[in-house]
Coordinates of C-alpha atoms and ligand atoms in Angstrom, one line a residue:
M221 CA -150.1 165.1 -61.4
S222 CA -150.4 168.7 -59.9
S223 CA -150.8 167.5 -56.3
R224 CA -147.6 165.7 -56.8
K225 CA -145.8 168.5 -57.8
A226 CA -146.9 170.7 -54.7
S227 CA -145.6 168.2 -52.7
A228 CA -142.2 168.3 -53.9
G229 CA -142.3 172.2 -53.3
S230 CA -140.5 174.9 -54.7
A231 CA -136.8 175.6 -54.6
A232 CA -136.8 178.7 -57.3
P233 CA -137.4 181.6 -54.2
A234 CA -134.9 180.1 -51.8
V235 CA -132.3 179.8 -54.4
L236 CA -132.8 183.6 -55.6
F237 CA -133.0 184.9 -52.1
A238 CA -129.9 183.3 -51.0
I239 CA -128.1 184.5 -54.2
V240 CA -129.1 187.9 -53.8
L241 CA -128.2 187.9 -49.8
L242 CA -124.8 186.3 -51.0
I243 CA -123.9 189.2 -53.9
L244 CA -125.2 192.1 -51.5
V245 CA -122.5 190.7 -49.0
A246 CA -119.7 190.5 -51.5
S247 CA -120.4 194.1 -52.5
T248 CA -120.5 195.4 -49.3
L249 CA -117.1 194.0 -48.5
F250 CA -116.0 195.3 -51.9
L251 CA -116.8 199.0 -51.2
H252 CA -115.1 198.4 -47.3
L253 CA -112.3 196.8 -48.5
D254 CA -111.3 199.0 -51.3
H255 CA -111.9 201.7 -49.7
I256 CA -114.1 203.5 -52.3
W257 CA -115.9 206.6 -50.8
W258 CA -113.4 206.8 -47.7
F259 CA -112.3 209.3 -45.5
P260 CA -109.7 211.4 -46.2
K261 CA -106.5 210.8 -44.3
A262 CA -106.3 211.9 -40.1
I263 CA -104.1 214.8 -40.0
T264 CA -104.0 214.7 -36.0
P265 CA -102.8 211.8 -33.5
V266 CA -106.2 211.5 -32.3
G267 CA -107.8 211.5 -35.9
H268 CA -105.4 208.0 -36.2
Q269 CA -106.7 206.8 -32.8
I270 CA -110.2 207.5 -34.1
D271 CA -109.5 206.1 -37.2
H272 CA -108.2 202.8 -35.5
Q273 CA -111.3 202.4 -33.3
M274 CA -113.1 202.8 -36.5
F275 CA -111.2 199.8 -38.3
L276 CA -111.3 197.4 -34.9
T277 CA -115.1 198.1 -34.8
F278 CA -115.6 197.7 -39.0
V279 CA -113.3 194.3 -38.5
L280 CA -115.7 193.0 -35.6
T281 CA -118.8 194.0 -37.0
G282 CA -117.8 193.0 -40.6
I283 CA -117.1 189.5 -39.3
V284 CA -120.5 189.4 -37.3
F285 CA -122.9 190.5 -40.6
V286 CA -121.0 188.1 -43.3
L287 CA -121.5 185.3 -40.7
A288 CA -125.1 186.0 -40.0
Q289 CA -125.8 187.1 -44.0
V290 CA -124.2 183.6 -45.1
A291 CA -125.8 182.1 -42.3
L292 CA -129.0 183.3 -43.2
A293 CA -128.5 182.4 -47.2
W294 CA -127.5 178.9 -46.3
L295 CA -131.0 178.6 -43.9
V296 CA -133.4 179.8 -46.5
F297 CA -132.3 177.5 -49.0
R298 CA -131.3 174.7 -45.9
Y299 CA -135.1 175.0 -45.3
R300 CA -136.7 175.5 -48.3
D301 CA -140.1 174.8 -49.3
Q302 CA -139.8 170.7 -49.7
G303 CA -143.4 170.7 -49.4
R304 CA -143.7 169.4 -45.8
R305 CA -145.8 171.4 -43.2
A306 CA -143.3 173.6 -41.0
S307 CA -143.5 173.0 -37.5
F308 CA -143.5 175.5 -34.6
I309 CA -140.1 175.5 -32.8
R310 CA -139.9 178.1 -29.1
G311 CA -136.0 178.5 -29.3
S312 CA -133.2 179.0 -27.1
H313 CA -133.2 180.9 -23.8
V314 CA -129.5 179.8 -23.4
L315 CA -128.5 180.7 -27.1
E316 CA -130.3 184.4 -26.6
V317 CA -128.7 185.4 -23.5
M318 CA -125.4 184.1 -25.0
W319 CA -125.4 186.1 -28.3
T320 CA -126.8 189.5 -26.4
T321 CA -124.2 188.9 -23.8
I322 CA -121.9 188.6 -26.3
T323 CA -123.1 192.1 -28.4
L324 CA -123.0 193.4 -25.0
V325 CA -119.5 192.9 -24.1
I326 CA -118.4 194.1 -27.7
F327 CA -120.3 197.3 -27.7
V328 CA -119.3 198.2 -24.3
G329 CA -115.6 197.0 -24.4
L330 CA -115.9 199.6 -28.3
G331 CA -116.9 202.2 -25.9
V332 CA -114.3 202.2 -23.0
M333 CA -111.8 202.1 -25.7
A334 CA -112.9 204.8 -27.4
A335 CA -113.6 207.3 -24.3
H336 CA -109.8 208.1 -24.0
S337 CA -109.4 209.8 -27.9
W338 CA -112.6 211.0 -27.8
G339 CA -111.9 212.6 -23.8
E340 CA -108.6 214.0 -25.1
V341 CA -110.4 216.2 -28.0
H342 CA -113.2 217.3 -25.8
F343 CA -112.2 217.3 -21.6
G344 CA -108.3 217.3 -22.0
A345 CA -106.2 220.4 -20.5
P346 CA -105.1 222.0 -23.9
G347 CA -101.3 220.8 -24.4
A348 CA -98.5 223.7 -23.1
G349 CA -98.3 226.5 -25.2
A350 CA -101.5 225.9 -27.0
L351 CA -102.6 228.4 -29.4
Q352 CA -106.3 229.5 -28.7
V353 CA -108.4 230.3 -31.3
E354 CA -111.8 231.4 -30.8
V355 CA -114.7 230.2 -33.6
T356 CA -117.9 231.4 -34.5
G357 CA -120.6 230.5 -35.9
V358 CA -123.3 232.7 -37.4
Q359 CA -126.1 232.3 -40.3
F360 CA -123.8 231.5 -42.2
Q361 CA -120.6 231.7 -41.5
W362 CA -117.5 230.6 -39.7
N363 CA -115.6 234.0 -37.8
F364 CA -111.9 233.3 -36.6
R365 CA -110.5 235.6 -33.8
Y366 CA -107.0 235.3 -32.8
A367 CA -105.8 237.4 -29.4
G368 CA -103.0 239.2 -30.7
P369 CA -99.8 240.2 -29.9
D370 CA -101.1 240.9 -25.9
G371 CA -102.5 237.1 -25.8
K372 CA -105.8 238.4 -24.3
F373 CA -109.0 238.4 -26.1
G374 CA -111.2 241.8 -26.4
K375 CA -114.3 242.5 -24.5
I376 CA -117.7 241.4 -26.4
I377 CA -120.6 243.5 -26.7
P378 CA -123.7 241.9 -28.6
K379 CA -125.2 244.8 -29.2
D380 CA -122.0 246.2 -31.5
I381 CA -122.4 242.8 -33.2
D382 CA -122.2 244.4 -36.7
A383 CA -120.5 243.0 -39.7
S384 CA -121.4 245.5 -42.1
V385 CA -119.2 247.9 -40.3
G386 CA -116.1 245.0 -40.2
N387 CA -117.7 244.0 -36.5
P388 CA -119.1 240.8 -36.7
L389 CA -118.1 240.1 -33.2
G390 CA -118.9 243.0 -31.8
L391 CA -115.6 243.5 -30.3
D392 CA -115.9 246.3 -27.8
P393 CA -113.6 249.5 -29.2
S394 CA -113.3 251.1 -25.4
D395 CA -111.4 247.9 -24.7
P396 CA -107.5 247.9 -25.1
A397 CA -107.2 243.9 -25.5
A398 CA -110.1 243.9 -27.9
K399 CA -107.8 246.8 -29.9
D400 CA -105.3 243.8 -31.8
D401 CA -107.3 240.9 -31.8
I402 CA -107.1 239.4 -35.0
V403 CA -110.7 238.2 -37.0
V404 CA -111.0 236.5 -40.1
P405 CA -113.0 234.2 -42.4
D406 CA -110.7 231.7 -42.3
L407 CA -108.9 229.7 -39.7
Y408 CA -104.9 229.6 -40.1
L409 CA -103.0 227.3 -37.5
P410 CA -99.3 226.2 -37.3
V411 CA -98.1 222.3 -37.4
N412 CA -97.2 220.4 -34.5
R413 CA -98.4 223.1 -32.0
P414 CA -101.4 222.2 -29.6
I415 CA -104.7 224.0 -30.6
E416 CA -107.2 224.8 -28.9
L417 CA -110.4 226.3 -30.4
Q418 CA -113.0 228.0 -28.6
L419 CA -116.3 227.1 -30.5
R420 CA -119.4 229.8 -29.9
S421 CA -122.4 230.6 -32.1
Q422 CA -124.3 234.0 -32.6
D423 CA -127.7 232.6 -33.5
V424 CA -128.9 228.9 -33.7
I425 CA -126.6 225.8 -32.9
H426 CA -124.0 225.4 -36.1
S427 CA -121.8 222.6 -36.2
F428 CA -117.7 223.0 -36.7
F429 CA -116.8 219.9 -39.1
V430 CA -113.1 218.8 -40.8
R431 CA -112.9 216.2 -41.7
E432 CA -109.2 215.4 -41.5
L433 CA -109.2 216.7 -37.7
R434 CA -112.1 214.1 -37.3
V435 CA -113.5 216.6 -35.4
K436 CA -117.1 217.5 -35.4
Q437 CA -118.7 219.7 -32.5
D438 CA -121.9 221.7 -32.0
A439 CA -121.6 225.4 -31.7
V440 CA -124.4 226.4 -29.0
P441 CA -125.4 229.7 -28.4
G442 CA -124.8 230.9 -24.8
I443 CA -122.0 228.5 -24.1
V444 CA -118.5 228.1 -25.5
I445 CA -117.1 224.6 -26.3
P446 CA -113.5 224.0 -26.5
V447 CA -111.5 221.4 -28.6
H448 CA -108.2 220.1 -28.5
F449 CA -105.8 218.5 -31.1
T450 CA -102.7 219.1 -32.6
V451 CA -102.6 218.9 -36.8
N452 CA -99.3 217.6 -38.3
K453 CA -99.7 217.9 -41.7
I454 CA -99.5 221.2 -43.8
G455 CA -102.1 221.8 -46.2
D456 CA -105.6 223.6 -46.8
Y457 CA -109.0 221.6 -45.9
E458 CA -112.4 222.4 -45.5
V459 CA -114.2 223.6 -42.4
T460 CA -118.1 222.6 -42.7
C461 CA -121.1 223.5 -41.0
N462 CA -122.4 220.0 -40.1
Q463 CA -125.8 221.1 -38.4
L464 CA -128.7 222.1 -40.7
C465 CA -128.7 225.5 -39.4
G466 CA -131.1 227.4 -42.0
L467 CA -131.5 228.2 -45.8
G468 CA -127.6 229.4 -46.6
H469 CA -126.1 226.1 -44.3
Y470 CA -124.9 224.6 -48.0
H471 CA -122.7 227.6 -48.4
M472 CA -121.5 227.8 -44.8
H473 CA -118.0 226.8 -45.1
A474 CA -114.4 227.8 -44.8
V475 CA -110.9 227.1 -45.3
L476 CA -108.2 225.8 -42.8
H477 CA -105.1 226.7 -43.6
V478 CA -102.1 224.4 -42.1
L479 CA -99.1 226.3 -41.9
S480 CA -95.3 226.2 -41.0
Q481 CA -94.7 228.1 -37.9
A482 CA -92.7 230.4 -39.8
D483 CA -95.5 231.0 -42.4
F484 CA -98.1 231.4 -39.9
E485 CA -95.4 233.8 -37.8
Q486 CA -95.6 235.6 -41.2
W487 CA -99.3 235.6 -41.5
E488 CA -99.7 236.7 -38.1
R489 CA -97.4 239.6 -38.4
K490 CA -99.6 240.8 -41.6
Q491 CA -102.3 240.6 -39.8
E492 CA -100.8 242.5 -36.9
A493 CA -99.7 245.7 -39.3
Q494 CA -103.0 245.4 -41.2
N495 CA -104.6 246.1 -37.6
A496 CA -102.2 248.4 -36.5
Q497 CA -103.2 250.7 -39.3
Ligands
CU21 CU1 -124.1 226.6 -39.8

């Protein structure tokens, strides 16, 4: 009696596994389609391109994911323990070459399609009339510098860096070009104007990240890294540091204020007046 039972095999583990797998697939699909914990809306044209690329990647990998998991659930059920001895197969070289090639083509294809958007932010020339802002990371805050009315960034002398006397960037007091430079702890940008940020760091590697810009770029000591974009939506957004840069990393953040051209000019004038005092 007991040997007959054993030879009939047991379907329970296979059925249970297949059901759990299908539940996992369904909940993953739900989370992605319903946009729970989704990223905030992009505020730059490049950001929309990046979102489109992301969407394409999700659709392609999503189809493969669902097909593969449903096939796995079906095969686990189909070839469940039926009391027979398993037989060994060697697999298929043709199939392996085929799916490796398809995967390769999809991944390289997606990479090639994305290269343009990524290159525009990192390697493209800044648009005509671009506003240049220097962004400096230091444990544990961001400083933003504007060239002021003369349009020229003043000289920086590392030994003059002293936040306690109001010179966190070490502006050279003897350089006339440095006198009108505006240094602030928050980032103010005009809407619809090309922007060039020049990222720097005074100590360790930090990372400039604004989710809505879809820009994340390391700031590395010793080099200046430019990024370009144009913002097309007025509002306040959070600037964070995205590299674990020390004990105070968690509170290293600032606010990006995107203003209308008129409001931005008014803000600039206010800063210039304060500098002149
Ligand atoms: Cu940091």
